[in-house]
């Protein structure tokens, strides 16, 4: 893993625009995060093209299905040599065990706990009685016992999770500078706060990709770390 913990989320429909953005900021990020939007539009071809830029690739596919289906999907993306892949921890222990067993040796498999776009009310609405902190800790424990490498959680929970899982690998999205541009994220912290609390990887999208000057934004974020 590169020393810069920032993985740039490329949530954009065009492959050429994604490549151009990475070229612009490449000295100031540690990796590239490709999610559903990119993968549904460009699939394996898109990932191969971005691999050519020489940065680690994080495939944030948030797999969530029965164990057999998730394991088969993990095998199908094996050839893309991702450094990190996500599954939903709520998919359960057997699914996470099978996902990890099907992943490549050098691929970290991490479990998404509570999406950073959800708050207490959202959890209540889907029948979860715990607050995001309790729920993230519960799912982190399950992911750990299922043999995953780590989890995805917000910067609000990462400190507590880190205390109970000392050598875990923690991916933190929902990162914002103090500029009021929260968008759809509800549990946010700054990149520095997340890093100080124990994040291994900082996922940052729009604060860089939608900035007037993405290179200046990436540099400014790097300078805070
Ligand atoms: O809980 C989660 C899990 C994943 N994400 C992903 O991270 C990026 C964040 O993008 P921003 O533009 O910096 O908000 C995005 O790709 C999400 O799919 C998340 O935000 N929260």
Coordinates of C-alpha atoms and ligand atoms in Angstrom, one line a residue:
X1 CA 0.0 0.0 0.0
X2 CA 1.3 3.5 -0.9
X3 CA 2.1 5.8 2.0
X4 CA -0.5 8.4 1.0
X5 CA -3.8 7.1 2.6
X6 CA -6.0 9.0 0.2
X7 CA -8.0 6.9 -2.3
X8 CA -9.7 9.1 -4.9
X9 CA -13.4 8.0 -5.5
X10 CA -14.0 8.1 -9.2
X11 CA -17.7 8.5 -9.3
X12 CA -18.2 9.7 -12.8
X13 CA -19.7 8.3 -15.9
X14 CA -16.9 8.9 -18.4
X15 CA -13.8 6.9 -18.6
X16 CA -11.7 9.6 -20.3
X17 CA -12.7 12.1 -17.6
X18 CA -11.7 9.7 -14.9
X19 CA -8.3 9.0 -16.5
X20 CA -7.7 12.8 -16.9
X21 CA -8.6 13.5 -13.3
X22 CA -6.2 10.8 -12.0
X23 CA -3.4 12.1 -14.2
X24 CA -4.0 15.6 -12.8
X25 CA -3.8 14.6 -9.1
X26 CA -1.7 11.4 -9.3
X27 CA 1.2 12.8 -7.2
X28 CA -1.1 13.6 -4.4
X29 CA -3.2 10.5 -3.9
X30 CA -2.3 7.0 -2.9
X31 CA -4.9 5.0 -4.9
X32 CA -8.1 5.0 -6.9
X33 CA -11.5 3.8 -5.6
X34 CA -13.9 2.5 -8.3
X35 CA -17.5 2.1 -7.2
X36 CA -20.8 0.9 -8.7
X37 CA -21.2 3.8 -11.0
X38 CA -17.8 3.3 -12.7
X39 CA -18.0 -0.6 -12.7
X40 CA -21.5 -0.7 -14.1
X41 CA -20.5 1.7 -16.9
X42 CA -17.0 0.4 -17.8
X43 CA -16.6 -3.1 -16.2
X44 CA -13.4 -5.0 -16.5
X45 CA -12.2 -2.9 -19.5
X46 CA -12.4 0.3 -17.4
X47 CA -10.5 -1.2 -14.5
X48 CA -7.8 -2.5 -16.9
X49 CA -7.4 1.0 -18.4
X50 CA -7.1 2.7 -14.9
X51 CA -4.5 0.0 -13.9
X52 CA -2.3 1.5 -16.5
X53 CA -2.0 4.7 -14.4
X54 CA 0.0 2.7 -11.9
X55 CA -2.0 3.2 -8.7
X56 CA -3.5 0.6 -6.4
X57 CA -7.2 -0.1 -7.2
X58 CA -9.9 -0.3 -4.6
X59 CA -13.0 -2.0 -6.0
X60 CA -15.9 -0.7 -3.9
X61 CA -18.6 -3.0 -5.2
X62 CA -20.2 -3.5 -1.7
X63 CA -21.2 -7.1 -2.6
X64 CA -24.3 -8.2 -0.6
X65 CA -25.9 -11.6 -1.6
X66 CA -25.9 -15.2 -0.6
X67 CA -22.4 -16.7 0.1
X68 CA -22.3 -18.7 -3.2
X69 CA -23.1 -15.7 -5.3
X70 CA -20.6 -13.4 -3.5
X71 CA -17.8 -16.0 -3.7
X72 CA -18.4 -16.4 -7.4
X73 CA -18.3 -12.6 -7.9
X74 CA -15.1 -12.4 -6.0
X75 CA -13.6 -15.0 -8.3
X76 CA -14.8 -13.1 -11.3
X77 CA -13.0 -9.9 -10.2
X78 CA -9.8 -11.8 -9.1
X79 CA -8.2 -11.1 -12.5
X80 CA -8.5 -7.4 -12.0
X81 CA -6.0 -7.6 -9.1
X82 CA -7.7 -5.2 -6.8
X83 CA -5.9 -4.2 -3.6
X84 CA -9.2 -3.8 -1.7
X85 CA -12.7 -5.1 -2.2
X86 CA -15.8 -4.3 -0.2
X87 CA -18.7 -6.6 0.9
X88 CA -21.6 -5.7 3.2
X89 CA -21.0 -7.0 6.7
X90 CA -24.7 -7.3 7.0
X91 CA -24.5 -10.2 4.5
X92 CA -23.5 -12.3 7.5
X93 CA -20.6 -14.5 8.7
X94 CA -20.8 -17.3 6.1
X95 CA -20.9 -14.8 3.2
X96 CA -17.9 -12.9 4.5
X97 CA -16.0 -16.1 5.1
X98 CA -16.6 -17.3 1.6
X99 CA -15.8 -13.9 0.1
X100 CA -12.4 -13.8 1.9
X101 CA -11.7 -17.4 0.8
X102 CA -12.4 -16.5 -2.8
X103 CA -10.3 -13.3 -2.9
X104 CA -6.8 -13.1 -4.2
X105 CA -3.9 -13.4 -1.7
X106 CA -2.9 -9.7 -2.0
X107 CA -6.5 -8.4 -1.8
X108 CA -7.9 -7.0 1.4
X109 CA -11.5 -7.8 1.9
X110 CA -13.3 -5.2 4.1
X111 CA -16.9 -5.2 5.4
X112 CA -19.1 -2.2 5.1
X113 CA -20.7 -1.6 8.5
X114 CA -23.1 1.5 8.5
X115 CA -23.1 3.7 5.4
X116 CA -21.8 7.2 6.1
X117 CA -25.0 8.5 4.4
X118 CA -27.1 7.1 7.3
X119 CA -27.9 8.6 10.7
X120 CA -29.9 7.4 13.8
X121 CA -33.2 8.1 12.1
X122 CA -32.3 6.2 9.0
X123 CA -31.2 3.2 11.1
X124 CA -34.5 3.3 13.0
X125 CA -36.4 3.4 9.7
X126 CA -34.8 0.1 8.5
X127 CA -35.5 -1.6 11.9
X128 CA -32.0 -1.3 13.4
X129 CA -32.4 -0.4 17.1
X130 CA -28.8 0.5 17.7
X131 CA -27.1 3.8 17.0
X132 CA -24.5 3.9 14.2
X133 CA -21.7 3.5 16.7
X134 CA -23.1 0.4 18.3
X135 CA -24.1 -1.1 15.0
X136 CA -20.6 -0.4 13.5
X137 CA -18.9 -2.1 16.5
X138 CA -21.2 -5.1 16.2
X139 CA -20.6 -5.6 12.5
X140 CA -16.9 -5.0 13.0
X141 CA -16.7 -7.8 15.5
X142 CA -18.6 -10.1 13.1
X143 CA -16.3 -9.1 10.2
X144 CA -13.3 -9.7 12.4
X145 CA -14.5 -13.2 13.5
X146 CA -15.3 -14.1 9.9
X147 CA -11.7 -13.4 8.9
X148 CA -12.0 -10.2 7.0
X149 CA -9.1 -7.8 6.9
X150 CA -11.1 -4.8 8.2
X151 CA -14.2 -2.7 7.8
X152 CA -15.6 0.5 6.3
X153 CA -17.1 2.9 8.8
X154 CA -17.3 6.7 9.4
X155 CA -14.7 8.7 11.2
X156 CA -17.0 8.9 14.2
X157 CA -16.7 5.1 14.8
X158 CA -13.2 4.3 13.7
X159 CA -11.5 5.2 17.0
X160 CA -13.7 2.8 19.0
X161 CA -13.4 0.0 16.4
X162 CA -9.6 0.5 16.3
X163 CA -9.5 -0.1 20.1
X164 CA -11.2 -3.5 19.8
X165 CA -9.4 -4.6 16.6
X166 CA -5.8 -3.4 16.9
X167 CA -4.4 -4.7 13.6
X168 CA -7.6 -4.1 11.5
X169 CA -7.6 -2.3 8.2
X170 CA -10.0 0.6 8.4
X171 CA -11.5 2.4 5.4
X172 CA -13.1 5.7 6.1
X173 CA -15.3 7.7 3.6
X174 CA -17.6 10.6 4.5
X175 CA -14.7 13.0 4.6
X176 CA -15.1 16.7 4.3
X177 CA -13.0 19.9 4.9
X178 CA -14.8 22.5 6.9
X179 CA -16.4 24.1 3.9
X180 CA -20.0 23.2 4.5
X181 CA -20.3 21.0 1.4
X182 CA -21.7 17.9 3.0
X183 CA -23.9 16.6 0.1
X184 CA -25.6 13.3 0.9
X185 CA -23.1 12.3 3.7
X186 CA -24.5 12.5 7.2
X187 CA -21.6 11.2 9.4
X188 CA -18.6 13.3 8.4
X189 CA -15.2 14.2 9.8
X190 CA -12.2 15.9 8.3
X191 CA -9.5 13.7 6.7
X192 CA -7.1 14.6 9.5
X193 CA -9.6 13.6 12.2
X194 CA -10.1 10.3 10.5
X195 CA -6.4 9.6 10.2
X196 CA -5.7 10.6 13.8
X197 CA -8.5 8.2 14.9
X198 CA -6.9 5.2 13.2
X199 CA -8.1 5.2 9.6
X200 CA -5.9 3.2 7.2
X201 CA -7.4 4.5 4.0
X202 CA -9.2 7.8 3.5
X203 CA -11.8 7.7 0.7
X204 CA -12.3 11.1 -0.9
X205 CA -14.4 11.9 -3.9
X206 CA -16.3 15.1 -4.5
X207 CA -14.1 17.3 -2.4
X208 CA -11.4 16.6 -5.1
X209 CA -13.3 15.6 -8.2
X210 CA -15.8 18.5 -8.0
X211 CA -13.3 21.1 -6.9
X212 CA -12.7 24.0 -9.3
X213 CA -9.0 23.0 -9.2
X214 CA -8.8 19.3 -8.3
X215 CA -5.0 19.3 -8.1
X216 CA -5.0 22.2 -5.6
X217 CA -7.8 20.4 -3.6
X218 CA -5.8 17.2 -3.5
X219 CA -2.6 19.1 -2.4
X220 CA -4.5 21.0 0.3
X221 CA -5.9 17.7 1.7
X222 CA -2.5 16.1 1.6
X223 CA -1.1 19.1 3.5
X224 CA -3.5 18.6 6.3
X225 CA -2.4 15.0 6.9
Ligands
LIG1 O1 -20.2 4.2 4.0 C1 -19.8 4.5 2.8 C2 -19.2 3.6 2.0 C3 -18.7 4.0 0.8 N1 -18.8 5.3 0.4 C4 -18.2 5.7 -0.9 O2 -17.2 6.6 -0.7 C5 -17.3 7.6 -1.7 C6 -17.4 9.0 -1.0 O3 -17.5 10.0 -2.0 P1 -17.6 11.5 -1.6 O4 -17.8 12.2 -2.9 O5 -16.3 11.9 -0.9 O6 -18.8 11.7 -0.7 C7 -18.4 7.3 -2.6 O7 -17.8 6.6 -3.7 C8 -19.2 6.3 -1.9 O8 -19.8 5.3 -2.7 C9 -19.4 6.2 1.2 O9 -19.5 7.4 0.9 N2 -19.8 5.8 2.5

